[in-house]
Coordinates of C-alpha atoms (C1' of nucleotides) in Angstrom, one line a residue:
Chain F
M185 CA -14.8 -15.8 0.3
F186 CA -13.6 -14.5 -3.1
A187 CA -10.1 -15.9 -2.1
R188 CA -11.3 -19.4 -1.8
N189 CA -14.3 -19.6 -4.2
G190 CA -13.2 -17.3 -6.9
Y191 CA -15.2 -14.5 -8.4
V192 CA -18.0 -16.7 -10.0
G193 CA -18.1 -19.1 -7.1
T194 CA -18.8 -16.5 -4.6
R195 CA -22.4 -15.8 -3.9
I196 CA -23.8 -12.5 -2.8
D197 CA -26.1 -14.4 -0.3
G198 CA -22.8 -15.9 0.9
I199 CA -21.2 -12.6 1.5
A200 CA -24.3 -11.3 3.2
A201 CA -24.5 -14.3 5.4
A202 CA -20.9 -13.9 6.3
A203 CA -21.1 -10.3 7.0
G204 CA -24.4 -10.9 9.1
I205 CA -26.3 -8.5 6.9
S206 CA -29.0 -8.8 4.2
K207 CA -28.4 -8.9 0.6
G208 CA -30.3 -5.8 0.0
L209 CA -27.8 -3.9 2.2
I210 CA -24.9 -4.9 0.2
Y211 CA -26.6 -3.5 -2.9
H212 CA -27.1 -0.3 -0.9
Y213 CA -23.4 0.1 -0.4
F214 CA -22.2 -1.5 -3.7
G215 CA -23.7 -1.2 -7.1
S216 CA -23.0 -4.6 -8.2
K217 CA -20.9 -7.8 -7.7
E218 CA -18.2 -6.6 -9.9
E219 CA -17.9 -3.3 -7.8
I220 CA -17.3 -5.4 -4.7
F221 CA -14.7 -7.3 -6.2
N222 CA -12.9 -4.3 -7.8
T223 CA -13.0 -2.4 -4.5
L224 CA -11.3 -5.4 -2.9
I225 CA -8.7 -5.6 -5.5
E226 CA -8.0 -1.9 -5.6
S227 CA -7.5 -2.0 -1.8
A228 CA -5.1 -4.9 -1.9
T229 CA -3.1 -3.5 -5.0
H230 CA -2.8 0.0 -3.5
G231 CA -1.5 -1.2 -0.1
T232 CA 1.0 -3.5 -1.9
I233 CA 2.4 -0.8 -4.2
R234 CA 2.7 1.7 -1.4
L235 CA 4.8 -0.8 0.5
Y236 CA 7.1 -1.4 -2.4
Q237 CA 7.4 2.4 -2.9
Q238 CA 8.1 2.9 0.8
A239 CA 10.9 0.3 0.6
F240 CA 12.4 2.1 -2.4
G241 CA 12.7 5.3 -0.3
L242 CA 14.2 3.8 2.7
P243 CA 18.0 4.4 3.4
G244 CA 20.5 1.8 3.4
G245 CA 22.0 -0.7 0.9
A246 CA 20.0 -2.4 -1.8
A247 CA 20.2 -5.9 -0.4
E248 CA 19.2 -4.7 3.0
R249 CA 16.2 -2.8 1.8
L250 CA 15.3 -5.7 -0.5
R251 CA 15.4 -8.0 2.6
W252 CA 13.4 -5.6 4.5
L253 CA 10.7 -5.5 1.8
M254 CA 10.5 -9.3 1.6
E255 CA 10.1 -9.5 5.4
Q256 CA 7.2 -7.1 5.0
V257 CA 5.7 -8.9 2.3
A258 CA 6.0 -12.2 4.1
T259 CA 4.5 -10.7 7.2
G260 CA 1.7 -9.3 5.2
L261 CA 1.0 -12.9 3.7
V262 CA 1.0 -14.4 7.0
E263 CA -1.4 -11.9 8.4
Q264 CA -3.8 -11.8 5.5
P265 CA -3.1 -14.8 3.3
H266 CA -6.7 -14.4 1.7
M267 CA -5.8 -10.9 0.5
F268 CA -3.0 -12.4 -1.6
M269 CA -5.3 -15.3 -2.8
V270 CA -7.9 -12.9 -4.1
V271 CA -5.3 -11.0 -6.1
L272 CA -4.1 -14.3 -7.5
Q273 CA -7.6 -15.1 -8.6
A274 CA -7.8 -11.8 -10.4
F275 CA -4.5 -12.6 -12.0
V276 CA -5.0 -16.0 -13.2
S277 CA -8.6 -16.1 -14.0
D278 CA -10.5 -14.6 -17.0
A279 CA -13.8 -15.0 -15.1
V280 CA -13.2 -11.8 -13.4
P281 CA -14.2 -8.1 -14.0
Q282 CA -11.7 -6.4 -16.4
E283 CA -11.0 -3.6 -14.2
A284 CA -9.6 -6.0 -11.5
R285 CA -7.4 -7.8 -13.9
E286 CA -6.0 -4.5 -15.1
L287 CA -5.3 -3.4 -11.6
V288 CA -3.4 -6.6 -10.9
S289 CA -1.4 -6.3 -14.1
T290 CA -0.1 -2.9 -13.2
L291 CA 0.6 -4.2 -9.7
A292 CA 2.8 -7.0 -11.1
A293 CA 4.7 -4.5 -13.6
K294 CA 5.3 -1.9 -10.9
T295 CA 6.6 -4.3 -8.2
R296 CA 8.9 -5.9 -10.6
S297 CA 10.2 -2.7 -11.9
I298 CA 11.1 -1.7 -8.2
V299 CA 12.7 -4.9 -7.4
A300 CA 14.8 -4.7 -10.6
Q301 CA 16.1 -1.4 -9.5
F302 CA 17.0 -2.9 -6.1
I303 CA 18.8 -5.7 -8.0
T304 CA 20.7 -3.4 -10.3
E305 CA 21.8 -1.4 -7.3
G306 CA 22.8 -4.5 -5.3
Q307 CA 24.8 -6.0 -8.1
Q308 CA 27.0 -2.9 -8.4
N309 CA 28.3 -3.3 -4.7
G310 CA 28.4 -7.1 -5.2
E311 CA 25.6 -7.8 -2.8
I312 CA 23.5 -9.6 -5.1
V313 CA 24.1 -12.3 -7.6
Q314 CA 24.8 -11.4 -11.3
G315 CA 22.4 -11.7 -14.0
D316 CA 19.9 -9.6 -16.0
P317 CA 18.1 -7.6 -13.1
E318 CA 14.7 -7.6 -14.9
H319 CA 15.2 -11.4 -15.4
L320 CA 16.1 -11.9 -11.7
A321 CA 13.3 -9.6 -10.4
F322 CA 10.8 -11.8 -12.4
L323 CA 12.4 -14.8 -11.0
L324 CA 12.3 -13.5 -7.5
G325 CA 8.7 -12.2 -7.8
S326 CA 7.6 -15.5 -9.2
C327 CA 9.2 -17.5 -6.4
I328 CA 7.5 -15.2 -3.8
Q329 CA 4.3 -15.8 -5.4
G330 CA 4.7 -19.4 -5.4
L331 CA 5.7 -19.4 -1.7
A332 CA 2.6 -17.1 -1.0
V333 CA 0.3 -19.7 -2.7
A334 CA 1.8 -22.4 -0.5
K335 CA 1.5 -20.4 2.6
A336 CA -2.2 -19.5 1.9
M337 CA -3.1 -23.2 1.4
S338 CA -1.7 -23.7 4.9
T339 CA 0.7 -26.2 3.8
P340 CA 2.3 -27.8 6.9
M341 CA 5.7 -26.1 6.0
P342 CA 6.3 -22.4 7.3
S343 CA 6.9 -20.2 4.3
L344 CA 8.2 -17.3 6.3
S345 CA 11.6 -19.0 6.8
A346 CA 11.3 -20.3 3.2
A347 CA 11.2 -16.6 2.1
D348 CA 14.3 -16.1 4.1
S349 CA 16.1 -18.8 2.7
L350 CA 15.1 -17.5 -0.8
I351 CA 16.4 -14.2 -0.4
R352 CA 19.6 -15.8 0.9
L353 CA 20.0 -17.6 -2.5
F354 CA 19.9 -14.3 -4.2
T355 CA 22.4 -12.3 -1.9
R356 CA 26.2 -12.8 -2.0
S357 CA 27.9 -11.1 1.0
T358 CA 26.0 -12.8 3.7
P359 CA 27.9 -15.0 6.2
P360 CA 28.1 -18.7 5.0
E361 CA 25.4 -19.8 7.4
S362 CA 23.0 -21.6 5.1
G363 CA 21.4 -24.1 7.5
D364 CA 18.9 -23.4 10.0
Chain R
M106 CA -11.6 -23.5 -20.6
F107 CA -11.3 -24.8 -16.9
A108 CA -7.9 -23.3 -16.9
R109 CA -8.9 -19.7 -17.4
N110 CA -12.4 -19.7 -16.1
G111 CA -12.3 -22.0 -13.2
Y112 CA -14.5 -24.8 -12.5
V113 CA -17.6 -22.7 -11.6
G114 CA -16.9 -20.2 -14.3
T115 CA -16.9 -22.8 -17.0
R116 CA -20.2 -23.7 -18.7
I117 CA -21.2 -26.9 -20.2
D118 CA -22.5 -25.0 -23.1
G119 CA -19.0 -23.4 -23.6
I120 CA -17.4 -26.8 -23.5
A121 CA -19.8 -28.1 -26.0
A122 CA -19.4 -25.2 -28.3
A123 CA -15.6 -25.3 -28.1
A124 CA -15.7 -29.0 -28.9
G125 CA -18.2 -28.5 -31.7
I126 CA -20.7 -30.9 -30.2
S127 CA -23.9 -30.7 -28.5
K128 CA -24.4 -30.4 -24.8
G129 CA -26.4 -33.8 -24.8
L130 CA -23.4 -35.6 -26.3
I131 CA -21.2 -34.4 -23.4
Y132 CA -23.6 -36.0 -21.0
H133 CA -23.5 -39.1 -23.0
Y134 CA -19.8 -39.5 -22.2
F135 CA -19.5 -37.9 -18.8
G136 CA -22.0 -38.3 -16.0
S137 CA -21.6 -34.7 -14.7
K138 CA -19.6 -31.6 -14.8
E139 CA -17.7 -32.8 -11.8
E140 CA -16.7 -35.9 -13.7
I141 CA -15.3 -33.9 -16.7
F142 CA -13.2 -31.9 -14.2
N143 CA -12.0 -35.0 -12.2
T144 CA -11.1 -36.8 -15.3
L145 CA -8.9 -33.9 -16.5
I146 CA -7.2 -33.5 -13.2
E147 CA -6.6 -37.1 -13.0
S148 CA -4.8 -37.2 -16.4
A149 CA -2.8 -34.2 -15.5
T150 CA -1.7 -35.4 -12.1
H151 CA -1.0 -38.9 -13.3
G152 CA 1.3 -37.8 -16.0
T153 CA 3.2 -35.5 -13.8
I154 CA 3.7 -38.2 -11.0
R155 CA 5.0 -40.6 -13.6
L156 CA 7.4 -38.0 -14.8
Y157 CA 8.8 -37.5 -11.3
Q158 CA 9.2 -41.2 -10.7
Q159 CA 10.9 -41.6 -14.0
A160 CA 13.5 -39.0 -13.1
F161 CA 14.0 -40.8 -9.6
G162 CA 14.8 -44.0 -11.6
L163 CA 17.3 -42.3 -13.8
P164 CA 21.1 -43.1 -13.7
G165 CA 23.5 -40.1 -12.9
G166 CA 24.0 -37.7 -10.1
A167 CA 21.4 -36.1 -8.0
A168 CA 21.9 -32.7 -9.3
E169 CA 22.0 -33.8 -12.9
R170 CA 18.7 -35.9 -12.5
L171 CA 17.1 -33.0 -10.7
R172 CA 18.1 -30.6 -13.5
W173 CA 16.8 -33.2 -16.1
L174 CA 13.5 -33.3 -14.2
M175 CA 13.2 -29.5 -14.1
E176 CA 13.8 -29.3 -17.7
Q177 CA 11.0 -31.8 -18.4
V178 CA 8.7 -29.9 -16.1
A179 CA 9.6 -26.6 -17.8
T180 CA 9.1 -28.2 -21.3
G181 CA 5.7 -29.6 -20.2
L182 CA 4.7 -26.1 -18.9
V183 CA 5.6 -24.5 -22.1
E184 CA 3.8 -27.0 -24.2
Q185 CA 0.6 -27.2 -22.2
P186 CA 0.4 -24.2 -19.9
H187 CA -3.3 -24.7 -19.4
M188 CA -2.8 -28.2 -17.9
F189 CA -0.9 -26.6 -15.1
M190 CA -3.5 -23.8 -14.6
V191 CA -6.2 -26.4 -14.3
V192 CA -4.2 -28.2 -11.5
L193 CA -3.6 -24.8 -9.9
Q194 CA -7.3 -24.0 -10.0
A195 CA -8.0 -27.3 -8.2
F196 CA -5.3 -26.6 -5.7
V197 CA -6.2 -23.0 -4.6
S198 CA -10.1 -23.1 -5.1
D199 CA -12.6 -24.5 -2.8
A200 CA -15.1 -24.4 -5.5
V201 CA -14.0 -27.7 -7.2
P202 CA -15.0 -31.2 -6.7
Q203 CA -13.5 -32.7 -3.6
E204 CA -12.0 -35.6 -5.5
A205 CA -9.9 -33.3 -7.7
R206 CA -8.6 -31.4 -4.6
E207 CA -7.5 -34.7 -3.1
L208 CA -5.7 -35.7 -6.3
V209 CA -4.0 -32.5 -6.4
S210 CA -2.9 -32.7 -2.7
T211 CA -1.5 -36.2 -3.1
L212 CA 0.4 -34.9 -6.2
A213 CA 2.0 -32.1 -4.2
A214 CA 3.1 -34.5 -1.4
K215 CA 4.5 -37.0 -3.8
T216 CA 6.5 -34.6 -5.9
R217 CA 8.0 -32.7 -2.9
S218 CA 8.9 -36.1 -1.4
I219 CA 10.9 -37.1 -4.6
V220 CA 12.5 -33.8 -4.8
A221 CA 13.5 -33.8 -1.2
Q222 CA 15.2 -37.2 -1.8
F223 CA 17.2 -35.8 -4.7
I224 CA 18.3 -32.8 -2.5
T225 CA 19.4 -35.2 0.3
E226 CA 21.5 -37.2 -2.1
G227 CA 22.9 -34.1 -3.8
Q228 CA 23.8 -32.5 -0.6
Q229 CA 26.1 -35.7 0.4
N230 CA 28.3 -35.1 -2.6
G231 CA 28.2 -31.3 -2.3
E232 CA 26.2 -30.7 -5.5
I233 CA 23.3 -28.9 -3.8
V234 CA 23.3 -26.1 -1.3
Q235 CA 22.9 -27.1 2.4
G236 CA 19.7 -26.8 4.4
D237 CA 16.8 -29.0 5.3
P238 CA 16.0 -31.1 2.4
E239 CA 12.2 -31.1 2.9
H240 CA 12.5 -27.3 3.4
L241 CA 14.4 -26.8 0.3
A242 CA 12.2 -29.2 -1.9
F243 CA 9.2 -27.1 -0.5
L244 CA 11.1 -24.0 -1.6
L245 CA 12.0 -25.2 -5.0
G246 CA 8.5 -26.6 -5.6
S247 CA 6.9 -23.4 -4.7
C248 CA 9.2 -21.3 -6.9
I249 CA 8.6 -23.6 -9.8
Q250 CA 4.9 -23.2 -9.3
G251 CA 5.3 -19.4 -9.3
L252 CA 7.3 -19.4 -12.5
A253 CA 4.8 -21.8 -14.0
V254 CA 1.9 -19.2 -13.2
A255 CA 3.9 -16.4 -14.7
K256 CA 4.6 -18.5 -17.8
A257 CA 1.1 -19.7 -18.2
M258 CA -0.1 -16.0 -18.0
S259 CA 2.2 -15.3 -20.9
T260 CA 4.1 -12.6 -19.2
P261 CA 6.7 -11.0 -21.7
M262 CA 9.5 -12.8 -19.7
P263 CA 10.5 -16.3 -20.8
S264 CA 10.3 -18.6 -17.7
L265 CA 12.2 -21.4 -19.3
S266 CA 15.6 -19.7 -18.8
A267 CA 14.2 -18.5 -15.4
A268 CA 13.8 -22.1 -14.4
D269 CA 17.4 -22.7 -15.4
S270 CA 18.6 -19.7 -13.3
L271 CA 16.5 -21.0 -10.5
I272 CA 18.2 -24.5 -10.5
R273 CA 21.5 -22.8 -10.7
L274 CA 20.7 -21.0 -7.4
F275 CA 20.2 -24.4 -5.8
T276 CA 23.3 -26.1 -7.2
R277 CA 26.8 -25.6 -6.0
S278 CA 29.5 -27.1 -8.3
T279 CA 28.5 -25.5 -11.6
P280 CA 30.9 -23.2 -13.2
P281 CA 30.7 -19.6 -12.1
E282 CA 28.8 -18.6 -15.4
S283 CA 25.8 -16.8 -13.8
G284 CA 24.8 -14.4 -16.3
D285 CA 22.7 -14.9 -19.4
Chain B
dT180 C1' -36.0 -56.0 -44.5
dC181 C1' -36.3 -55.5 -39.7
dT182 C1' -34.2 -54.8 -35.4
dT183 C1' -30.9 -53.2 -32.3
dT184 C1' -27.4 -50.4 -30.6
dG185 C1' -25.2 -46.2 -30.0
dA186 C1' -23.8 -41.6 -31.4
dC187 C1' -26.0 -37.3 -31.3
dT188 C1' -29.5 -33.3 -30.8
dG189 C1' -32.1 -29.6 -28.7
dA190 C1' -36.1 -28.4 -26.1
dA191 C1' -37.7 -28.4 -21.5
dC192 C1' -37.2 -28.5 -16.5
dG193 C1' -35.7 -27.4 -12.0
dA194 C1' -32.5 -25.0 -9.3
dT195 C1' -29.9 -21.3 -8.2
dA196 C1' -28.2 -16.7 -8.1
dA197 C1' -27.9 -11.7 -9.3
dG198 C1' -30.3 -7.7 -8.9
dT199 C1' -34.8 -4.9 -7.7
dC200 C1' -38.2 -2.9 -4.8
dA201 C1' -41.8 -1.8 -1.6
dA202 C1' -42.1 -1.5 3.0
dC203 C1' -40.4 -1.1 7.7
dA204 C1' -37.3 0.7 11.5
dA205 C1' -34.4 4.1 13.5
dT206 C1' -32.5 8.3 14.0
dA207 C1' -32.2 13.3 13.7
dG208 C1' -33.9 17.9 13.1
dC209 C1' -37.8 20.9 13.6
Chain E
dG94 C1' -45.1 14.7 18.1
dC95 C1' -44.2 15.0 13.1
dT96 C1' -41.4 14.6 9.2
dA97 C1' -37.4 13.6 6.5
dT98 C1' -33.5 11.1 5.9
dT99 C1' -30.9 7.0 6.3
dG100 C1' -30.3 2.2 7.2
dT101 C1' -32.2 -2.3 6.5
dT102 C1' -34.9 -6.3 5.3
dG103 C1' -36.7 -10.3 2.5
dA104 C1' -39.7 -11.6 -1.0
dC105 C1' -39.8 -11.1 -5.9
dT106 C1' -38.3 -11.1 -10.8
dT107 C1' -35.3 -12.4 -14.2
dA108 C1' -31.9 -14.9 -16.3
dT109 C1' -28.6 -18.6 -16.5
dC110 C1' -26.9 -23.0 -16.2
dG111 C1' -26.7 -28.0 -15.1
dT112 C1' -29.1 -31.9 -16.1
dT113 C1' -32.8 -34.8 -18.3
dC114 C1' -35.0 -36.9 -21.9
dA115 C1' -37.7 -38.0 -25.9
dG116 C1' -36.7 -38.8 -30.1
dT117 C1' -33.5 -38.8 -34.9
dC118 C1' -30.1 -40.8 -37.6
dA119 C1' -26.8 -44.3 -39.3
dA120 C1' -24.5 -48.3 -39.2
dA121 C1' -24.3 -53.3 -37.9
dG122 C1' -26.3 -58.0 -37.4
dA123 C1' -29.7 -61.3 -38.3

DNA sequence: TCTTTGACTGAACGATAAGTCAACAATAGC
DNA sequence: GCTATTGTTGACTTATCGTTCAGTCAAAGA
């Protein structure tokens, strides 16, 4: 609902109808529309941050862990595309509760920082292409985000394999099989 | 206005106040809120499509023309970030006039098709990495879109050079200067 | 000067949506 | 069975926003 219609475009009546309950019951559980949205955003960002931290604590090479992380992210996007879209709404729109925007901002900062550390590590053993790690992390994050949008909009193209192609562009030591 | 607040989140009163005119005058020029939005989207998509077609008619190698196009796109994004955001709103949200959504859909299809032709051409003379052209065009387009979002949200990172790094990942014959 | 045309305004209207509340049902404890 | 607590409803209130419209003002033409 919030994913496709945005915060302002989503009606409490609509949520109630979709959930099969009455509007009054919604206000029994949540204090306001803002609170519903914030709860949603908090849940989404919390899960994502935990995933990134989990990848960070994993054994193995940087490129390998980064690839695992991207696979996890891609899987999540395929399974729950609307979750990402809600976060995107909170990221790009001014017409959302401030708390939600702040949550998403810190999410973006944290994930970028973690990816940058992966890249720094991967560059030292030549697994990942050269360049400023922060810069590359920003680039990779943006690309993933773009792919996620495309995927969520159910464009005819599968973005799972696209994510795979993307990570391949960033890594070096992979065998020269670029087709598929 | 539409760029940051979305279609539903933007108020006619707000537009009128920002333009320094009365609400009535807006309805003197436009028939409805939908019409305002559609006009905006049409203007944005028309300009973008023309740019892509222009790049297609240019002389020179495929990679060179593709790089020129990306530079133009990046410049446009820097100069008018909100223009892109409005189009993004129309692309990801259901809460916008149908006509606007259709305009953006055809925009996405056309640009991807043109980029795919560039890639096909560039692959034949080894300028561009291997892989399914449609697939790569989709990937490149998504990444550009992601970078555009990051840029429009004025994240501390400059996405102009990021776009440059991105196109460098896609091309092959460039000298091995990957840093900076 | 009189009329016409078009830019322009702001009050008013109708619709819609967030939030409230009094009442009702169900369940549990006694 | 009775009472207290919790879950649940939908009509009501209140405010906002898109849209309309009656009317003002100024310039142009006759």
